[in-house]
Amino acid sequence: MKGKKIIVGVTGGIAAYKSAELVRLLVKEGANTFVAMTRNAARFVTPLTFETLSNNRVIRHMFDNTTAPLDHITWAQEADLVIISPATANFIGKIANGIADDFLSTLVIASTAKILVCPSMNSQMFANAAVQVNLKRIAERGYVIMDPAEGELACHTEGKGRLPDPQEIMEKVRFLISGQDLKGLRILVTAGPTVEPLDPVRFISNRSTGRMGYAVAKAAGRRGATVTLVSGPTALTAPRGMMIYRVQTALEMKRAVLDCSAEADVIIKAAAVSDYRPRERADQKIKKGAETMTIDLEKNPDILAELGRTKRSNKPLLVGFAAETEDLLINAKEKLQAKDIDMIVANDVSREDAGFASETNIVKILYRDGTQEDLPLMKKDEVADHLLDKIKDLIGEKE
Ligand code: C5P
């Protein structure tokens, strides 16, 4: 978000406090963040909070700044994005009807930037016909509305009306300010481990958390690709705006991937698929008995290798991952060739900063033409974007 100018408009709802975290996250990602508050917003959170977090002055009133009386115009026109968070029923009503009676509503009317509106209110208020008509109206004019979340509300009731989590708003923000450079591309991503049951309560699996695959799926979606995510069991929140198939075993993953593969331009196999599964699955819990026990395993199909065998000339582009604990490059090169894929992302999972559960990764990317790229330690989100840049280049070369 470096170099982007983002305005956060805070209106007078209890969720105003969550916007403090939103501003912190925007600043952390490098956005030049400005906050404008309505008079009532300042009753919930002080302007000083936002001033401190944004490192910029907060404007509340039309005539706050006598030296630059046209702030509402300059702010509005220089902004890449305006986020109204939270957006009260009153404020939504004002912008739907062209009312400009304070700094923030005037700024919204003067703005040529994208406007993201995050409604937050009591569920009855949200369901009210006037609010719904107003939302529909502003959506028709191109405002982006973020659907409120369901859950416990400040008025001690449950329902739809909660301001989404700041991290979720951030994901939407990243989507809105990204160049949508992958629009038109259909990307299938697999993520997470597979679990192979032994009996109703036990299974064989691995330490994959799904973080890398989810980061790739989210980044691709944000950049405008049509994404299908086939996920093994993970504790991660399902990304919005994509088709998600949840699977447990390698065989289920294979079925889901093959069902979707004909429609994919790119398949990124970040999942850590179990190489073997128990030959037998006991119907009842296996009882403790002898001192030793042997589990008979049979090989799972190699989904990626199968895709490599069946692929037509250059479609779909196939990307594999090689998680290794030794001989990283030798093993990764071997897999690239054996599975007949276009690129492979090799990572040494024995490292603390690059393993399955880590937020970061240190990877090497190997290409079919023999070239290799060694990336420094990066966040998984950054690795995901880099990978997608490279995929875009490869597709460009092939066309
Ligand atoms: O051979 P190995 O399992 O190390 O290769 C890893 C790559 O192959 C990953 O991209 C993984 O998703 C894929 N794979 C697969 N089916 C398997 C095993 C691995 O698609 N049964």
PDB file of N, CA and C in Angstrom, residues 208-250:
ATOM      1  N   SER A 208       1.183 -29.405   7.984  1.00  0.00           N
ATOM      2  CA  SER A 208       0.775 -28.259   7.169  1.00  0.00           C
ATOM      3  C   SER A 208      -0.393 -27.521   7.823  1.00  0.00           C
ATOM      4  N   THR A 209      -0.320 -26.177   7.819  1.00  0.00           N
ATOM      5  CA  THR A 209      -1.404 -25.374   8.392  1.00  0.00           C
ATOM      6  C   THR A 209      -2.282 -24.770   7.296  1.00  0.00           C
ATOM      7  N   GLY A 210      -1.807 -24.840   6.052  1.00  0.00           N
ATOM      8  CA  GLY A 210      -2.558 -24.252   4.944  1.00  0.00           C
ATOM      9  C   GLY A 210      -2.220 -22.788   4.690  1.00  0.00           C
ATOM     10  N   ARG A 211      -1.336 -22.209   5.520  1.00  0.00           N
ATOM     11  CA  ARG A 211      -1.080 -20.755   5.417  1.00  0.00           C
ATOM     12  C   ARG A 211      -0.583 -20.321   4.042  1.00  0.00           C
ATOM     13  N   MET A 212       0.370 -21.088   3.500  1.00  0.00           N
ATOM     14  CA  MET A 212       0.950 -20.673   2.213  1.00  0.00           C
ATOM     15  C   MET A 212      -0.115 -20.715   1.114  1.00  0.00           C
ATOM     16  N   GLY A 213      -0.872 -21.824   1.065  1.00  0.00           N
ATOM     17  CA  GLY A 213      -1.903 -21.960   0.031  1.00  0.00           C
ATOM     18  C   GLY A 213      -2.987 -20.903   0.173  1.00  0.00           C
ATOM     19  N   TYR A 214      -3.397 -20.634   1.411  1.00  0.00           N
ATOM     20  CA  TYR A 214      -4.437 -19.614   1.618  1.00  0.00           C
ATOM     21  C   TYR A 214      -3.913 -18.235   1.216  1.00  0.00           C
ATOM     22  N   ALA A 215      -2.627 -17.985   1.507  1.00  0.00           N
ATOM     23  CA  ALA A 215      -2.045 -16.688   1.125  1.00  0.00           C
ATOM     24  C   ALA A 215      -2.074 -16.543  -0.394  1.00  0.00           C
ATOM     25  N   VAL A 216      -1.771 -17.627  -1.115  1.00  0.00           N
ATOM     26  CA  VAL A 216      -1.774 -17.573  -2.587  1.00  0.00           C
ATOM     27  C   VAL A 216      -3.211 -17.358  -3.089  1.00  0.00           C
ATOM     28  N   ALA A 217      -4.164 -18.103  -2.516  1.00  0.00           N
ATOM     29  CA  ALA A 217      -5.555 -17.977  -2.964  1.00  0.00           C
ATOM     30  C   ALA A 217      -6.070 -16.561  -2.728  1.00  0.00           C
ATOM     31  N   LYS A 218      -5.769 -16.022  -1.548  1.00  0.00           N
ATOM     32  CA  LYS A 218      -6.246 -14.670  -1.224  1.00  0.00           C
ATOM     33  C   LYS A 218      -5.623 -13.630  -2.147  1.00  0.00           C
ATOM     34  N   ALA A 219      -4.316 -13.753  -2.353  1.00  0.00           N
ATOM     35  CA  ALA A 219      -3.631 -12.770  -3.208  1.00  0.00           C
ATOM     36  C   ALA A 219      -4.170 -12.841  -4.633  1.00  0.00           C
ATOM     37  N   ALA A 220      -4.428 -14.052  -5.123  1.00  0.00           N
ATOM     38  CA  ALA A 220      -4.935 -14.193  -6.494  1.00  0.00           C
ATOM     39  C   ALA A 220      -6.331 -13.570  -6.605  1.00  0.00           C
ATOM     40  N   GLY A 221      -7.161 -13.799  -5.591  1.00  0.00           N
ATOM     41  CA  GLY A 221      -8.513 -13.242  -5.584  1.00  0.00           C
ATOM     42  C   GLY A 221      -8.465 -11.719  -5.538  1.00  0.00           C
ATOM     43  N   ARG A 222      -7.608 -11.206  -4.684  1.00  0.00           N
ATOM     44  CA  ARG A 222      -7.458  -9.760  -4.554  1.00  0.00           C
ATOM     45  C   ARG A 222      -7.021  -9.143  -5.882  1.00  0.00           C
ATOM     46  N   ARG A 223      -6.197  -9.864  -6.631  1.00  0.00           N
ATOM     47  CA  ARG A 223      -5.683  -9.320  -7.895  1.00  0.00           C
ATOM     48  C   ARG A 223      -6.627  -9.609  -9.058  1.00  0.00           C
ATOM     49  N   GLY A 224      -7.812 -10.077  -8.754  1.00  0.00           N
ATOM     50  CA  GLY A 224      -8.856 -10.152  -9.784  1.00  0.00           C
ATOM     51  C   GLY A 224      -9.044 -11.510 -10.429  1.00  0.00           C
ATOM     52  N   ALA A 225      -8.219 -12.512 -10.048  1.00  0.00           N
ATOM     53  CA  ALA A 225      -8.391 -13.844 -10.649  1.00  0.00           C
ATOM     54  C   ALA A 225      -9.666 -14.499 -10.118  1.00  0.00           C
ATOM     55  N   THR A 226     -10.196 -15.431 -10.895  1.00  0.00           N
ATOM     56  CA  THR A 226     -11.307 -16.244 -10.405  1.00  0.00           C
ATOM     57  C   THR A 226     -10.673 -17.443  -9.717  1.00  0.00           C
ATOM     58  N   VAL A 227     -10.888 -17.557  -8.418  1.00  0.00           N
ATOM     59  CA  VAL A 227     -10.126 -18.552  -7.656  1.00  0.00           C
ATOM     60  C   VAL A 227     -11.017 -19.683  -7.154  1.00  0.00           C
ATOM     61  N   THR A 228     -10.511 -20.898  -7.277  1.00  0.00           N
ATOM     62  CA  THR A 228     -11.134 -22.048  -6.632  1.00  0.00           C
ATOM     63  C   THR A 228     -10.108 -22.586  -5.652  1.00  0.00           C
ATOM     64  N   LEU A 229     -10.542 -22.770  -4.410  1.00  0.00           N
ATOM     65  CA  LEU A 229      -9.627 -23.268  -3.381  1.00  0.00           C
ATOM     66  C   LEU A 229     -10.091 -24.651  -2.936  1.00  0.00           C
ATOM     67  N   VAL A 230      -9.194 -25.618  -3.068  1.00  0.00           N
ATOM     68  CA  VAL A 230      -9.487 -26.956  -2.556  1.00  0.00           C
ATOM     69  C   VAL A 230      -8.649 -27.109  -1.289  1.00  0.00           C
ATOM     70  N   SER A 231      -9.333 -27.199  -0.167  1.00  0.00           N
ATOM     71  CA  SER A 231      -8.597 -27.137   1.099  1.00  0.00           C
ATOM     72  C   SER A 231      -8.767 -28.382   1.951  1.00  0.00           C
ATOM     73  N   GLY A 232      -7.661 -28.870   2.446  1.00  0.00           N
ATOM     74  CA  GLY A 232      -7.689 -29.895   3.481  1.00  0.00           C
ATOM     75  C   GLY A 232      -8.077 -29.211   4.781  1.00  0.00           C
ATOM     76  N   PRO A 233      -8.213 -29.969   5.884  1.00  0.00           N
ATOM     77  CA  PRO A 233      -8.638 -29.356   7.135  1.00  0.00           C
ATOM     78  C   PRO A 233      -7.618 -28.342   7.660  1.00  0.00           C
ATOM     79  N   THR A 234      -8.067 -27.138   7.935  1.00  0.00           N
ATOM     80  CA  THR A 234      -7.181 -26.108   8.513  1.00  0.00           C
ATOM     81  C   THR A 234      -7.987 -25.302   9.522  1.00  0.00           C
ATOM     82  N   ALA A 235      -7.271 -24.526  10.323  1.00  0.00           N
ATOM     83  CA  ALA A 235      -7.959 -23.676  11.297  1.00  0.00           C
ATOM     84  C   ALA A 235      -8.137 -22.270  10.737  1.00  0.00           C
ATOM     85  N   LEU A 236      -7.847 -22.078   9.449  1.00  0.00           N
ATOM     86  CA  LEU A 236      -7.854 -20.723   8.893  1.00  0.00           C
ATOM     87  C   LEU A 236      -9.259 -20.296   8.488  1.00  0.00           C
ATOM     88  N   THR A 237      -9.475 -18.976   8.504  1.00  0.00           N
ATOM     89  CA  THR A 237     -10.771 -18.430   8.084  1.00  0.00           C
ATOM     90  C   THR A 237     -10.885 -18.551   6.574  1.00  0.00           C
ATOM     91  N   ALA A 238     -12.056 -18.969   6.119  1.00  0.00           N
ATOM     92  CA  ALA A 238     -12.258 -19.114   4.673  1.00  0.00           C
ATOM     93  C   ALA A 238     -12.198 -17.748   4.005  1.00  0.00           C
ATOM     94  N   PRO A 239     -11.364 -17.590   2.978  1.00  0.00           N
ATOM     95  CA  PRO A 239     -11.320 -16.294   2.300  1.00  0.00           C
ATOM     96  C   PRO A 239     -12.655 -16.013   1.599  1.00  0.00           C
ATOM     97  N   ARG A 240     -13.014 -14.732   1.536  1.00  0.00           N
ATOM     98  CA  ARG A 240     -14.266 -14.377   0.863  1.00  0.00           C
ATOM     99  C   ARG A 240     -14.065 -14.384  -0.650  1.00  0.00           C
ATOM    100  N   GLY A 241     -15.141 -14.504  -1.379  1.00  0.00           N
ATOM    101  CA  GLY A 241     -15.122 -14.263  -2.825  1.00  0.00           C
ATOM    102  C   GLY A 241     -14.513 -15.358  -3.661  1.00  0.00           C
ATOM    103  N   MET A 242     -14.486 -16.594  -3.159  1.00  0.00           N
ATOM    104  CA  MET A 242     -13.977 -17.677  -4.007  1.00  0.00           C
ATOM    105  C   MET A 242     -14.746 -18.962  -3.709  1.00  0.00           C
ATOM    106  N   MET A 243     -14.679 -19.876  -4.655  1.00  0.00           N
ATOM    107  CA  MET A 243     -15.323 -21.167  -4.479  1.00  0.00           C
ATOM    108  C   MET A 243     -14.399 -22.026  -3.611  1.00  0.00           C
ATOM    109  N   ILE A 244     -14.933 -22.594  -2.550  1.00  0.00           N
ATOM    110  CA  ILE A 244     -14.067 -23.413  -1.677  1.00  0.00           C
ATOM    111  C   ILE A 244     -14.610 -24.836  -1.579  1.00  0.00           C
ATOM    112  N   TYR A 245     -13.773 -25.802  -1.856  1.00  0.00           N
ATOM    113  CA  TYR A 245     -14.135 -27.206  -1.660  1.00  0.00           C
ATOM    114  C   TYR A 245     -13.332 -27.714  -0.486  1.00  0.00           C
ATOM    115  N   ARG A 246     -14.028 -28.263   0.502  1.00  0.00           N
ATOM    116  CA  ARG A 246     -13.320 -28.793   1.671  1.00  0.00           C
ATOM    117  C   ARG A 246     -13.199 -30.299   1.540  1.00  0.00           C
ATOM    118  N   VAL A 247     -11.982 -30.785   1.705  1.00  0.00           N
ATOM    119  CA  VAL A 247     -11.749 -32.218   1.578  1.00  0.00           C
ATOM    120  C   VAL A 247     -10.962 -32.706   2.788  1.00  0.00           C
ATOM    121  N   GLN A 248     -10.959 -34.003   2.959  1.00  0.00           N
ATOM    122  CA  GLN A 248     -10.196 -34.592   4.065  1.00  0.00           C
ATOM    123  C   GLN A 248      -9.006 -35.396   3.519  1.00  0.00           C
ATOM    124  N   THR A 249      -9.287 -36.346   2.640  1.00  0.00           N
ATOM    125  CA  THR A 249      -8.241 -37.286   2.222  1.00  0.00           C
ATOM    126  C   THR A 249      -7.632 -36.895   0.870  1.00  0.00           C
ATOM    127  N   ALA A 250      -6.510 -37.570   0.545  1.00  0.00           N
ATOM    128  CA  ALA A 250      -5.864 -37.329  -0.752  1.00  0.00           C
ATOM    129  C   ALA A 250      -6.805 -37.734  -1.894  1.00  0.00           C
TER     130      ALA A 250
END
